[in-house]
Rosetta silent file (secondary structure, phi, psi, omega in degrees, C-alpha in Angstrom):
SEQUENCE: LEDLLSTLSGNGYTHVLGLFLSSGISGFYQNIQFLKGEFPQLEIAFPDSKITSAPLGIMVQSALNWAEAGLDFNEILRRINVQIDGTSAFIMVDDLNHLVKGGRLSNGAAILGNLLSIKPILYFNDHGVIEVFEKIRTEKKATKRLIEVVEEKTASASYQVMVIHGNAEEKAESLRQQLMEAGIADDIPLATFGSVIGTHLGEGSVALAYIPLV
SCORE:     score description
SCORE:     0.000 S_00000001
   1 L     0.000  -39.625  178.642   -8.744   -2.974    3.809 S_00000001
   2 H   -62.086  -41.201  177.823  -11.699   -1.249    5.454 S_00000001
   3 H   -64.514  -38.360  179.462  -12.295   -4.322    7.638 S_00000001
   4 H   -64.635  -43.824  178.540   -8.621   -4.374    8.590 S_00000001
   5 H   -62.997  -38.141  177.017   -8.692   -0.716    9.621 S_00000001
   6 H   -62.470  -42.111  179.154  -11.804   -1.383   11.705 S_00000001
   7 H   -64.524  -44.579  179.816  -10.036   -4.253   13.427 S_00000001
   8 H   -61.880  -43.659  179.343   -6.932   -2.176   14.124 S_00000001
   9 H   -62.326  -42.243 -178.980   -9.030    0.655   15.510 S_00000001
  10 H   -69.059  -22.675 -179.721  -10.976   -1.724   17.730 S_00000001
  11 L   -95.513   10.487  173.090   -7.778   -3.251   19.073 S_00000001
  12 L    89.167    8.263  176.575   -6.396    0.077   20.226 S_00000001
  13 L   -72.248  151.373 -176.625   -3.976    0.870   17.431 S_00000001
  14 L  -118.821  -21.437 -175.617   -3.410    4.576   16.750 S_00000001
  15 E  -132.577  142.970  179.574   -1.252    4.752   13.598 S_00000001
  16 E  -137.105  129.883  173.935   -1.402    2.959   10.229 S_00000001
  17 E  -118.265  120.222 -179.964    1.096    3.019    7.370 S_00000001
  18 L  -116.684  129.718  178.884   -0.060    1.414    4.111 S_00000001
  19 L  -121.715  124.486 -173.235    2.190    0.772    1.114 S_00000001
  20 L  -134.757  179.101  177.601    0.618   -0.370   -2.143 S_00000001
  21 L   -53.752  147.766  176.489    1.211   -0.564   -5.890 S_00000001
  22 L   -51.015  138.253  176.579    2.207    2.646   -7.660 S_00000001
  23 L   -64.577  -17.785 -179.526   -0.754    4.846   -8.534 S_00000001
  24 L   -76.164  -13.687 -179.815    0.748    5.004  -12.030 S_00000001
  25 L  -126.490   -1.063 -179.627   -0.039    1.345  -12.721 S_00000001
  26 L  -150.064  143.267  177.604   -3.042    0.655  -10.483 S_00000001
  27 L   -83.965   -2.536 -176.193   -6.204    2.479   -9.462 S_00000001
  28 H   -60.375  -42.063 -178.227   -6.123    0.908   -6.000 S_00000001
  29 H   -57.188  -46.600  179.973   -4.150    3.781   -4.478 S_00000001
  30 H   -67.393  -34.639 -174.587   -6.753    6.346   -5.532 S_00000001
  31 H   -71.365  -18.448 -176.751   -9.642    4.132   -4.493 S_00000001
  32 L  -102.112   -1.548 -175.332   -8.543    3.861   -0.867 S_00000001
  33 H   -62.410  -31.677 -178.723   -7.858    7.533   -0.115 S_00000001
  34 H   -62.793  -23.441 -176.481  -11.376    8.055    1.275 S_00000001
  35 H   -65.592  -24.361 -178.687  -10.591    5.602    4.075 S_00000001
  36 H   -64.880  -25.958  178.404   -8.302    8.114    5.754 S_00000001
  37 H   -92.843   -7.601 -177.780  -11.364   10.179    6.657 S_00000001
  38 L   -85.699  -14.034 -176.569  -13.457    7.219    7.787 S_00000001
  39 L  -130.607   74.938 -176.199  -11.337    6.481   10.861 S_00000001
  40 L   -62.035  -20.389  179.407  -10.627    9.758   12.679 S_00000001
  41 L   -78.485  -10.431  178.587   -9.237    7.859   15.654 S_00000001
  42 L  -109.331  139.384  168.724   -6.398    6.525   13.472 S_00000001
  43 E   -92.167  109.342 -172.318   -3.542    8.508   11.978 S_00000001
  44 E  -111.710  132.886  174.910   -3.364    6.907    8.535 S_00000001
  45 E  -125.577  123.712  175.072   -0.665    7.425    5.905 S_00000001
  46 L  -120.553   72.253  178.906   -0.933    5.942    2.422 S_00000001
  47 L   -67.175  145.221  178.326    2.113    7.341    0.588 S_00000001
  48 L   -75.346  114.695 -176.502    2.275    6.570   -3.129 S_00000001
  49 L   -67.266  -27.783 -178.579    5.096    4.047   -3.481 S_00000001
  50 L    59.398   23.396 -177.044    5.511    4.847   -7.217 S_00000001
  51 L  -156.807 -179.102  175.073    6.905    1.342   -7.651 S_00000001
  52 L  -152.660 -171.840  173.693    5.998   -2.330   -7.314 S_00000001
  53 H    60.285 -144.457 -172.139    7.558   -5.785   -6.931 S_00000001
  54 H   -58.645  -40.371  178.573   10.727   -6.304   -4.858 S_00000001
  55 H   -60.671  -36.959  176.868   11.464   -2.606   -4.118 S_00000001
  56 H   -63.789  -39.803  177.093    7.987   -2.251   -2.617 S_00000001
  57 H   -62.501  -37.518  178.605    8.687   -5.291   -0.467 S_00000001
  58 H   -67.133  -37.661  176.132   11.906   -3.707    0.784 S_00000001
  59 H   -60.124  -44.197  179.532    9.990   -0.561    1.761 S_00000001
  60 H   -62.287  -45.845 -179.672    7.576   -2.664    3.808 S_00000001
  61 H   -64.714  -37.942  178.144   10.425   -4.548    5.486 S_00000001
  62 H   -60.935  -45.527  179.971   12.252   -1.279    6.189 S_00000001
  63 H   -60.684  -41.437  178.382    9.174    0.172    7.909 S_00000001
  64 H   -63.983  -43.049  179.723    8.860   -2.943   10.077 S_00000001
  65 H   -63.265  -41.823 -179.126   12.552   -2.815   11.007 S_00000001
  66 H   -67.640  -36.908  177.752   12.345    0.870   11.952 S_00000001
  67 H   -65.017  -42.484  178.624    9.250    0.268   14.055 S_00000001
  68 H   -65.220  -28.404  179.038   10.973   -2.572   15.896 S_00000001
  69 L   -80.110   -4.566  175.331   13.952   -0.257   16.484 S_00000001
  70 L    94.158   10.063  178.220   11.642    2.180   18.262 S_00000001
  71 L   -70.160  146.423 -179.520   11.408    4.981   15.703 S_00000001
  72 L   -79.892  169.814 -172.255    8.255    7.060   15.920 S_00000001
  73 H   -60.083  -44.541 -177.148    5.609    7.144   13.212 S_00000001
  74 H   -64.543  -37.077  178.821    6.626   10.475   11.690 S_00000001
  75 H   -70.287  -39.570  176.723   10.264    9.428   11.386 S_00000001
  76 H   -61.607  -44.722  179.963    9.303    6.127    9.774 S_00000001
  77 H   -63.901  -39.295  178.620    7.082    7.981    7.302 S_00000001
  78 H   -61.520  -44.658 -179.054    9.876   10.469    6.552 S_00000001
  79 H   -66.616  -38.589  177.037   12.311    7.647    5.817 S_00000001
  80 H   -61.211  -41.823  179.325    9.787    5.845    3.640 S_00000001
  81 H   -65.920  -32.732  173.738    9.323    9.018    1.582 S_00000001
  82 H   -63.290  -43.567  178.100   13.101    9.261    1.157 S_00000001
  83 H   -63.533  -44.502 -179.359   13.084    5.712   -0.170 S_00000001
  84 H   -58.064  -46.202 -177.020   10.156    6.438   -2.470 S_00000001
  85 H   -66.109  -24.992 -176.644   11.852    9.502   -3.949 S_00000001
  86 H  -104.598    6.796 -175.002   15.063    7.582   -4.619 S_00000001
  87 L  -102.568  140.946  171.552   13.634    4.314   -5.944 S_00000001
  88 E  -159.344  178.611  177.640   13.142    3.249   -9.548 S_00000001
  89 E  -149.780  140.488  176.653   13.485    0.281  -11.880 S_00000001
  90 E  -115.871  130.828 -166.862   14.643   -0.130  -15.459 S_00000001
  91 E  -124.283  134.833  173.827   13.150   -3.042  -17.351 S_00000001
  92 E  -113.856  121.625 -178.152   14.155   -4.918  -20.501 S_00000001
  93 L   -97.148  151.271 -175.865   11.386   -6.961  -22.086 S_00000001
  94 L   -93.469  -30.541 -175.757   11.954  -10.039  -24.201 S_00000001
  95 L  -130.468  115.406 -177.251    8.770  -10.033  -26.288 S_00000001
  96 L   -66.647  -20.668 -177.178    7.239   -6.789  -27.555 S_00000001
  97 H   -63.823  -27.959  177.350    3.850   -8.433  -28.078 S_00000001
  98 H   -67.075  -32.450  177.839    3.173   -8.319  -24.327 S_00000001
  99 H   -71.026  -32.117  176.309    3.504   -4.534  -24.469 S_00000001
 100 H   -64.725  -47.495 -178.716    0.941   -4.454  -27.274 S_00000001
 101 H   -62.968  -31.305  179.510   -1.533   -6.466  -25.202 S_00000001
 102 L   -87.019    1.869  178.239   -0.966   -4.125  -22.269 S_00000001
 103 L    78.215   15.469 -178.482   -1.564   -1.052  -24.422 S_00000001
 104 L   -92.975  -10.837 -174.459    2.044    0.187  -24.124 S_00000001
 105 L  -154.937  143.866  178.122    2.953   -0.260  -27.781 S_00000001
 106 L   -76.151  155.754 -179.123    1.177   -0.372  -31.131 S_00000001
 107 H   -63.158  -39.568  179.446    1.048   -3.642  -33.038 S_00000001
 108 H   -63.359  -41.415  179.008    2.846   -2.105  -36.014 S_00000001
 109 H   -65.970  -35.488  179.459    5.657   -0.833  -33.815 S_00000001
 110 H   -67.519  -43.042  178.782    5.991   -4.259  -32.216 S_00000001
 111 H   -61.149  -46.083  179.026    6.260   -6.015  -35.582 S_00000001
 112 H   -64.038  -41.890 -179.977    8.911   -3.545  -36.741 S_00000001
 113 H   -62.832  -41.627  178.958   10.706   -3.782  -33.415 S_00000001
 114 H   -65.357  -38.983  178.730   10.814   -7.564  -33.532 S_00000001
 115 H   -64.401  -35.931 -178.177   12.158   -7.481  -37.083 S_00000001
 116 L   -92.076    4.704 -178.322   14.894   -5.042  -36.059 S_00000001
 117 L    57.790   37.766 -179.911   15.663   -6.922  -32.810 S_00000001
 118 E   -78.623  134.000  177.053   14.816   -3.807  -30.804 S_00000001
 119 E  -116.658   96.403  179.709   14.874   -4.208  -27.034 S_00000001
 120 E   -70.020  140.107  172.186   13.050   -1.296  -25.421 S_00000001
 121 E  -100.206  120.871  177.820   14.136   -0.328  -21.931 S_00000001
 122 E   -98.875  163.341  175.487   11.187    0.723  -19.803 S_00000001
 123 E  -156.294  162.458  173.414   11.322    2.550  -16.488 S_00000001
 124 E   -88.044  115.362 -179.001    9.220    3.945  -13.674 S_00000001
 125 L   -77.213 -174.395 -175.186    9.179    7.714  -14.113 S_00000001
 126 L   -64.201  -15.516  179.792    8.891   10.270  -11.288 S_00000001
 127 L  -101.626    4.903  179.296    5.111    9.724  -11.174 S_00000001
 128 L    78.813   19.464  178.792    5.331    5.949  -10.911 S_00000001
 129 L  -100.948  138.853  177.878    4.203    5.390  -14.498 S_00000001
 130 E   -81.570  122.206  179.321    5.956    2.839  -16.724 S_00000001
 131 E  -130.977  165.791  174.107    7.304    4.550  -19.848 S_00000001
 132 E   -77.555  125.454  178.600    9.793    3.762  -22.605 S_00000001
 133 E   -89.311  -52.113  177.065   13.233    5.009  -21.567 S_00000001
 134 E  -151.669  156.932  173.547   15.217    4.049  -24.658 S_00000001
 135 E  -115.784  120.075 -172.359   14.915    1.733  -27.650 S_00000001
 136 E  -127.214  139.277  178.533   18.096   -0.224  -28.288 S_00000001
 137 E   -83.220  133.286  178.547   18.983   -2.773  -30.914 S_00000001
 138 L    75.899  143.901 -178.615   20.051   -6.195  -29.646 S_00000001
 139 H   -66.729  -35.979 -179.437   19.796   -7.609  -26.165 S_00000001
 140 H   -59.875  -45.625  179.900   23.542   -7.390  -25.577 S_00000001
 141 H   -69.143  -36.861  179.233   23.560   -3.631  -26.089 S_00000001
 142 H   -66.191  -39.255  177.359   20.409   -3.187  -24.030 S_00000001
 143 H   -63.108  -44.184  177.847   21.933   -5.150  -21.148 S_00000001
 144 H   -60.330  -40.798 -179.819   25.046   -2.998  -21.269 S_00000001
 145 H   -67.956  -38.352  176.119   22.895    0.121  -21.228 S_00000001
 146 H   -55.095  -47.679 -178.651   20.894   -1.154  -18.247 S_00000001
 147 H   -64.172  -41.823  179.211   24.084   -1.518  -16.255 S_00000001
 148 H   -60.583  -45.033 -176.802   25.319    1.927  -17.293 S_00000001
 149 H   -64.524  -46.890 -178.047   22.078    3.620  -16.262 S_00000001
 150 H   -67.791  -36.547  176.316   21.876    1.961  -12.850 S_00000001
 151 H   -60.819  -41.915  178.444   25.562    2.645  -12.187 S_00000001
 152 H   -67.042  -43.256 -175.910   24.936    6.325  -12.923 S_00000001
 153 H   -69.516  -25.980 -174.549   21.736    6.506  -10.842 S_00000001
 154 L  -106.253   10.972 -174.203   23.297    4.875   -7.754 S_00000001
 155 L   -75.081  -24.220 -169.903   26.679    6.640   -7.772 S_00000001
 156 L   -90.300   -9.349 -176.815   25.782    9.439   -5.345 S_00000001
 157 L  -157.423 -175.416  178.916   24.649    7.417   -2.298 S_00000001
 158 L   -91.088  128.725 -177.335   24.231    3.922   -0.834 S_00000001
 159 E  -132.198  151.854  164.468   21.583    1.816   -2.555 S_00000001
 160 E   -91.637  118.332  178.226   20.250   -1.703   -2.496 S_00000001
 161 E  -103.736  140.386  179.700   20.390   -2.903   -6.096 S_00000001
 162 E  -142.420  154.326  176.222   18.423   -5.976   -7.157 S_00000001
 163 E  -109.270  129.340 -179.418   17.719   -7.982  -10.290 S_00000001
 164 E  -120.480  140.796 -175.939   14.118   -8.999  -10.946 S_00000001
 165 E  -141.937  160.291  175.297   13.075  -11.429  -13.659 S_00000001
 166 L  -110.453   89.041 -179.425   10.135  -13.138  -15.280 S_00000001
 167 L    53.113   44.868 -179.458   11.064  -16.835  -15.434 S_00000001
 168 L  -139.930   56.243 -172.434   14.536  -15.925  -16.726 S_00000001
 169 H   -63.810  -38.231 -179.422   16.807  -16.928  -13.875 S_00000001
 170 H   -64.479  -43.939  177.992   19.832  -17.678  -16.073 S_00000001
 171 H   -64.608  -41.515 -179.993   19.629  -14.272  -17.735 S_00000001
 172 H   -65.184  -40.504  179.420   19.088  -12.580  -14.377 S_00000001
 173 H   -65.286  -39.677  176.572   22.067  -14.376  -12.831 S_00000001
 174 H   -61.658  -42.165  178.810   24.275  -13.312  -15.728 S_00000001
 175 H   -64.882  -40.784  178.506   23.157   -9.720  -15.251 S_00000001
 176 H   -61.439  -43.563  179.237   23.866   -9.924  -11.534 S_00000001
 177 H   -62.013  -40.914  178.766   27.386  -11.177  -12.186 S_00000001
 178 H   -64.499  -36.866  177.854   28.033   -8.325  -14.615 S_00000001
 179 H   -64.420  -43.126 -179.373   26.820   -5.813  -12.021 S_00000001
 180 H   -69.127  -37.814  177.285   29.156   -7.200   -9.388 S_00000001
 181 H   -65.152  -29.924  177.882   32.065   -7.260  -11.828 S_00000001
 182 L   -79.088   -5.627  177.784   31.353   -3.592  -12.575 S_00000001
 183 L    77.902   17.477 -178.179   31.670   -2.874   -8.868 S_00000001
 184 L   -71.100  -38.513  178.585   28.131   -1.498   -8.537 S_00000001
 185 L  -163.806  155.518  178.340   27.345   -3.616   -5.467 S_00000001
 186 L   -93.579  -32.367 -177.903   28.565   -6.709   -3.637 S_00000001
 187 L  -113.943  102.345 -177.143   25.187   -7.974   -2.463 S_00000001
 188 L  -124.750   99.631 -178.639   22.659   -8.083   -5.315 S_00000001
 189 L   -73.371  156.088  172.161   19.643  -10.311   -4.629 S_00000001
 190 E  -100.803  141.655  175.912   17.522  -11.968   -7.292 S_00000001
 191 E  -140.063  166.634  178.442   13.745  -11.639   -7.203 S_00000001
 192 E  -117.041  150.521  175.170   10.859  -12.577   -9.476 S_00000001
 193 L   -68.186  145.806  171.659    8.011  -10.469  -10.826 S_00000001
 194 L   -70.061  171.777 -173.681    4.598  -11.079   -9.348 S_00000001
 195 H   -63.886  -36.918 -176.267    1.898  -12.550  -11.571 S_00000001
 196 H   -69.737  -55.081 -179.079    0.258   -9.213  -12.462 S_00000001
 197 H   -67.040  -33.303  178.480    3.356   -7.261  -13.493 S_00000001
 198 H   -64.701  -34.730  177.724    4.835  -10.441  -14.995 S_00000001
 199 H   -64.676  -39.326 -179.408    1.817  -10.833  -17.270 S_00000001
 200 H   -72.514  -36.350 -176.393    2.292   -7.322  -18.635 S_00000001
 201 H   -86.998  -32.952  177.052    6.054   -7.628  -19.141 S_00000001
 202 L    93.288  159.181  178.124    6.115  -11.222  -20.314 S_00000001
 203 L   -62.994  140.841  178.989    8.368  -14.211  -19.805 S_00000001
 204 L    93.108   -6.342  179.487   12.058  -13.466  -20.240 S_00000001
 205 L   -75.991  148.306  176.150   11.870   -9.885  -19.002 S_00000001
 206 E  -135.318  152.571  179.491   14.493   -8.639  -16.549 S_00000001
 207 E  -139.151  148.601  169.244   14.741   -5.492  -14.492 S_00000001
 208 E  -109.874  122.752  179.234   17.331   -3.640  -12.473 S_00000001
 209 E  -120.880  154.674  178.108   15.838   -1.878   -9.482 S_00000001
 210 E  -145.968  147.556 -178.940   17.439    0.247   -6.807 S_00000001
 211 E  -142.856  133.925 -177.897   16.307    1.710   -3.492 S_00000001
 212 E   -67.250  143.786  175.085   18.279    4.033   -1.180 S_00000001
 213 L   -87.847  116.687 -174.528   19.537    2.682    2.109 S_00000001
 214 L  -108.451    0.000    0.000   18.209    5.036    4.796 S_00000001
């Protein structure tokens, strides 16, 4: 990143907007803050995305679209912060043992949870940290609850809703169909978790994410 900033500065660029993994799940965000003082000739903004995966990609694409439309840097940054404040994701994991390996759950709780068919719903809180939102018995009930929560969270404005999965396309497609039948959105894309977040959540996990349309 430091080399990239040097290149941008040398090529006459004046403004830089960087969007990275939530500080709540990665130390990268904190580790790069010093760079803002290393290039006084650049106006650098590294807002904390508080999210990852497909919603982060939409933020990046939004910034590019706004820049191409001629919006100035401050307006683009303002809109990105609106998206950040209104974005979250609710995640249903298929295997509790992955949460144990990631330090999110004790081994004893995982054994009990598996025996009781508990499907915890995780979410990104206001600080971009993944926490347990609710613990629900059976996947069917957890799926229903996922839809209820996202319907409630997106009722007040226009949002892009998406389904993200970890090698569970059939499950994700079923969830997408249920969302459309519930009238939550007409255009609901499918996406896959990246390798890092997918390793922590495990195969079979699905998430509902939403980001405001600005």
